[in-house]
Amino acid sequence: MEEKKQCKGCGGALPFVIGFVAAVIAGWVLFPDLIYSKKTQPIRFSHKVHQEQGMECSSCHTFRDDGSYAGLPTNEKCMECHADVVGSDPDEAKYVEQYAKTGKEVPWLVYQYQPDNVIFSHKAHESFECKSCHLEVGKTDTPPVYYENRLSGYSKQTMKMWQCERCHAENGVSNACHVCHK
């Protein structure tokens, strides 16, 4: 009888490595779909069309005196131009009929929502372009897919603390907790 030669120390290493690689690949492919649900905005909104009309981000997105974000534009702001349908876009007509004429605010999904314990002042960051931290939507006709974390309810696109810490470190700004947290 011929003896079967085995690699010393290999024992179960090959099946372990194969299993580990398969688990990592499955995790990369399956896990995001398990933890994030995909949603679309209630109205397709073209930032591109508005930007082509000469509007700046600050035309609709405003801030309080302390630099904190005041929220998404209200119907009052949108109706300055859209009390009636002015173009041929079916989503504009949908907006006018379902929201402007009824007085109901559009339930926009907010990509960059911060927890209540985070202090963020846009005023302190005005030397940066919006796209440094936010999705670059200025040239898009359709808002990006909104990925909502099924556990936390937050958007996948919300800035993460490590991103802020890295930027602070690169720009010589303090990373002390009290700088950004209440």
Short mmCIF file of C-alpha atoms in Angstrom, two decimals:
data_model
loop_
_atom_site.label_atom_id
_atom_site.label_comp_id
_atom_site.label_asym_id
_atom_site.label_seq_id
_atom_site.Cartn_x
_atom_site.Cartn_y
_atom_site.Cartn_z
CA MET A 1 0.00 0.00 0.00
CA GLU A 2 1.12 3.42 -0.88
CA GLU A 3 1.06 6.03 1.87
CA LYS A 4 -0.81 9.25 1.19
CA LYS A 5 1.46 12.28 1.66
CA GLN A 6 0.04 15.30 3.46
CA CYS A 7 1.41 18.73 3.91
CA LYS A 8 2.60 19.07 7.49
CA GLY A 9 0.71 21.83 9.21
CA CYS A 10 -1.81 22.10 6.32
CA GLY A 11 -4.35 19.84 8.07
CA GLY A 12 -7.55 21.79 7.52
CA ALA A 13 -6.02 25.02 6.29
CA LEU A 14 -7.14 24.72 2.66
CA PRO A 15 -10.84 24.15 3.47
CA PHE A 16 -10.63 27.00 6.02
CA VAL A 17 -9.13 29.41 3.46
CA ILE A 18 -11.71 28.43 0.81
CA GLY A 19 -14.54 28.85 3.34
CA PHE A 20 -13.18 32.18 4.53
CA VAL A 21 -12.86 33.56 0.98
CA ALA A 22 -16.38 32.34 0.12
CA ALA A 23 -17.80 33.96 3.28
CA VAL A 24 -16.08 37.29 2.53
CA ILE A 25 -17.37 37.30 -1.06
CA ALA A 26 -20.90 36.36 0.05
CA GLY A 27 -20.75 39.10 2.69
CA TRP A 28 -19.75 41.73 0.16
CA VAL A 29 -22.52 40.68 -2.20
CA LEU A 30 -25.38 39.76 0.16
CA PHE A 31 -24.86 41.81 3.33
CA PRO A 32 -25.51 45.27 1.83
CA ASP A 33 -28.90 44.09 0.52
CA LEU A 34 -29.77 42.70 3.94
CA ILE A 35 -28.89 45.84 5.91
CA TYR A 36 -29.84 48.59 3.43
CA SER A 37 -33.18 49.12 1.74
CA LYS A 38 -33.22 51.09 -1.50
CA LYS A 39 -35.68 53.97 -1.79
CA THR A 40 -36.35 56.71 -4.32
CA GLN A 41 -37.41 60.28 -3.70
CA PRO A 42 -41.19 60.88 -3.89
CA ILE A 43 -40.63 63.30 -6.79
CA ARG A 44 -37.85 63.10 -9.36
CA PHE A 45 -36.02 66.38 -8.89
CA SER A 46 -33.53 67.71 -11.43
CA HIS A 47 -30.76 69.71 -9.78
CA LYS A 48 -29.26 70.08 -13.26
CA VAL A 49 -32.26 72.00 -14.63
CA HIS A 50 -32.29 74.32 -11.63
CA GLN A 51 -28.55 74.91 -11.84
CA GLU A 52 -28.84 75.66 -15.57
CA GLN A 53 -31.38 78.35 -14.61
CA GLY A 54 -28.57 80.03 -12.65
CA MET A 55 -29.62 78.86 -9.20
CA GLU A 56 -26.97 78.21 -6.55
CA CYS A 57 -27.26 75.56 -3.82
CA SER A 58 -27.94 78.38 -1.35
CA SER A 59 -30.98 79.48 -3.39
CA CYS A 60 -32.94 76.60 -1.85
CA HIS A 61 -30.77 75.17 0.91
CA THR A 62 -30.49 77.71 3.73
CA PHE A 63 -28.73 77.96 7.07
CA ARG A 64 -29.44 79.54 10.43
CA ASP A 65 -27.19 82.28 11.84
CA ASP A 66 -25.10 79.69 13.69
CA GLY A 67 -24.40 77.87 10.41
CA SER A 68 -26.63 74.88 11.16
CA TYR A 69 -28.77 73.59 8.33
CA ALA A 70 -32.30 75.00 8.31
CA GLY A 71 -33.79 72.09 6.36
CA LEU A 72 -35.00 71.30 2.90
CA PRO A 73 -36.91 73.90 0.89
CA THR A 74 -40.60 74.16 1.74
CA ASN A 75 -43.52 74.43 -0.65
CA GLU A 76 -43.47 78.17 -0.01
CA LYS A 77 -39.97 78.37 -1.53
CA CYS A 78 -40.71 76.00 -4.44
CA MET A 79 -43.96 77.78 -5.25
CA GLU A 80 -42.08 81.00 -5.96
CA CYS A 81 -41.56 79.39 -9.37
CA HIS A 82 -43.86 76.35 -9.35
CA ALA A 83 -47.31 77.50 -8.20
CA ASP A 84 -48.35 76.27 -11.65
CA VAL A 85 -46.65 73.90 -14.06
CA VAL A 86 -44.06 75.87 -16.06
CA GLY A 87 -42.43 73.05 -18.04
CA SER A 88 -43.27 69.70 -19.60
CA ASP A 89 -41.79 67.48 -16.89
CA PRO A 90 -44.41 65.04 -15.56
CA ASP A 91 -42.78 65.14 -12.12
CA GLU A 92 -43.20 68.90 -11.97
CA ALA A 93 -46.90 68.40 -12.74
CA LYS A 94 -47.03 65.72 -10.03
CA TYR A 95 -45.43 68.16 -7.57
CA VAL A 96 -47.90 70.94 -8.38
CA GLU A 97 -50.97 68.66 -8.16
CA GLN A 98 -50.02 66.53 -5.14
CA TYR A 99 -48.08 69.03 -3.03
CA ALA A 100 -48.24 72.68 -4.08
CA LYS A 101 -52.02 72.82 -4.59
CA THR A 102 -52.80 70.72 -1.51
CA GLY A 103 -50.34 72.48 0.83
CA LYS A 104 -48.78 69.13 1.72
CA GLU A 105 -44.98 69.23 2.06
CA VAL A 106 -42.94 66.77 -0.01
CA PRO A 107 -41.62 64.00 2.27
CA TRP A 108 -38.07 64.19 0.89
CA LEU A 109 -35.57 61.57 2.02
CA VAL A 110 -32.58 63.29 3.64
CA TYR A 111 -29.23 61.81 2.60
CA GLN A 112 -27.06 63.66 5.14
CA TYR A 113 -28.96 63.57 8.43
CA GLN A 114 -26.80 63.97 11.54
CA PRO A 115 -27.72 62.69 15.03
CA ASP A 116 -28.84 65.22 17.63
CA ASN A 117 -25.54 64.95 19.52
CA VAL A 118 -23.57 66.27 16.53
CA ILE A 119 -22.85 69.98 16.18
CA PHE A 120 -22.17 70.91 12.59
CA SER A 121 -21.80 74.43 11.29
CA HIS A 122 -21.70 74.95 7.55
CA LYS A 123 -20.42 78.45 8.34
CA ALA A 124 -17.19 76.94 9.70
CA HIS A 125 -16.81 74.95 6.47
CA GLU A 126 -17.69 77.61 3.86
CA SER A 127 -14.24 77.44 2.29
CA PHE A 128 -15.12 73.94 1.01
CA GLU A 129 -17.31 73.16 -1.98
CA CYS A 130 -20.58 71.37 -1.16
CA LYS A 131 -19.39 68.31 -3.10
CA SER A 132 -16.45 67.91 -0.70
CA CYS A 133 -18.86 66.35 1.79
CA HIS A 134 -22.13 65.88 -0.08
CA LEU A 135 -23.13 63.82 -3.08
CA GLU A 136 -22.47 65.78 -6.26
CA VAL A 137 -26.03 66.19 -7.47
CA GLY A 138 -25.68 69.52 -9.26
CA LYS A 139 -25.32 67.86 -12.64
CA THR A 140 -27.94 65.13 -12.18
CA ASP A 141 -31.47 64.93 -13.57
CA THR A 142 -32.48 62.27 -11.07
CA PRO A 143 -31.62 62.09 -7.37
CA PRO A 144 -29.39 59.17 -6.42
CA VAL A 145 -30.83 56.05 -4.82
CA TYR A 146 -31.40 56.52 -1.11
CA TYR A 147 -29.95 53.64 0.89
CA GLU A 148 -31.58 53.44 4.32
CA ASN A 149 -29.95 51.40 7.07
CA ARG A 150 -32.73 49.05 8.23
CA LEU A 151 -31.38 49.08 11.80
CA SER A 152 -30.62 52.77 12.42
CA GLY A 153 -32.90 54.45 9.88
CA TYR A 154 -29.98 56.62 8.73
CA SER A 155 -28.91 57.00 5.14
CA LYS A 156 -25.82 55.15 3.98
CA GLN A 157 -24.71 58.47 2.45
CA THR A 158 -24.56 60.27 5.83
CA MET A 159 -21.03 61.45 6.62
CA LYS A 160 -19.23 59.13 9.00
CA MET A 161 -17.20 60.35 11.96
CA TRP A 162 -13.96 58.96 10.52
CA GLN A 163 -14.42 61.16 7.42
CA CYS A 164 -14.76 64.28 9.54
CA GLU A 165 -11.79 63.27 11.73
CA ARG A 166 -9.60 62.67 8.67
CA CYS A 167 -10.48 66.05 7.18
CA HIS A 168 -9.84 67.81 10.49
CA ALA A 169 -6.46 66.08 10.82
CA GLU A 170 -5.48 66.96 7.23
CA ASN A 171 -6.45 70.61 7.78
CA GLY A 172 -4.92 71.08 11.24
CA VAL A 173 -8.26 71.35 13.07
CA SER A 174 -8.81 69.86 16.52
CA ASN A 175 -10.41 66.42 16.74
CA ALA A 176 -11.36 66.90 20.41
CA CYS A 177 -14.82 65.46 21.10
CA HIS A 178 -16.34 68.78 22.19
CA VAL A 179 -15.56 70.37 18.80
CA CYS A 180 -18.28 68.32 17.10
CA HIS A 181 -20.37 66.79 19.89
CA LYS A 182 -22.73 68.21 22.49
#
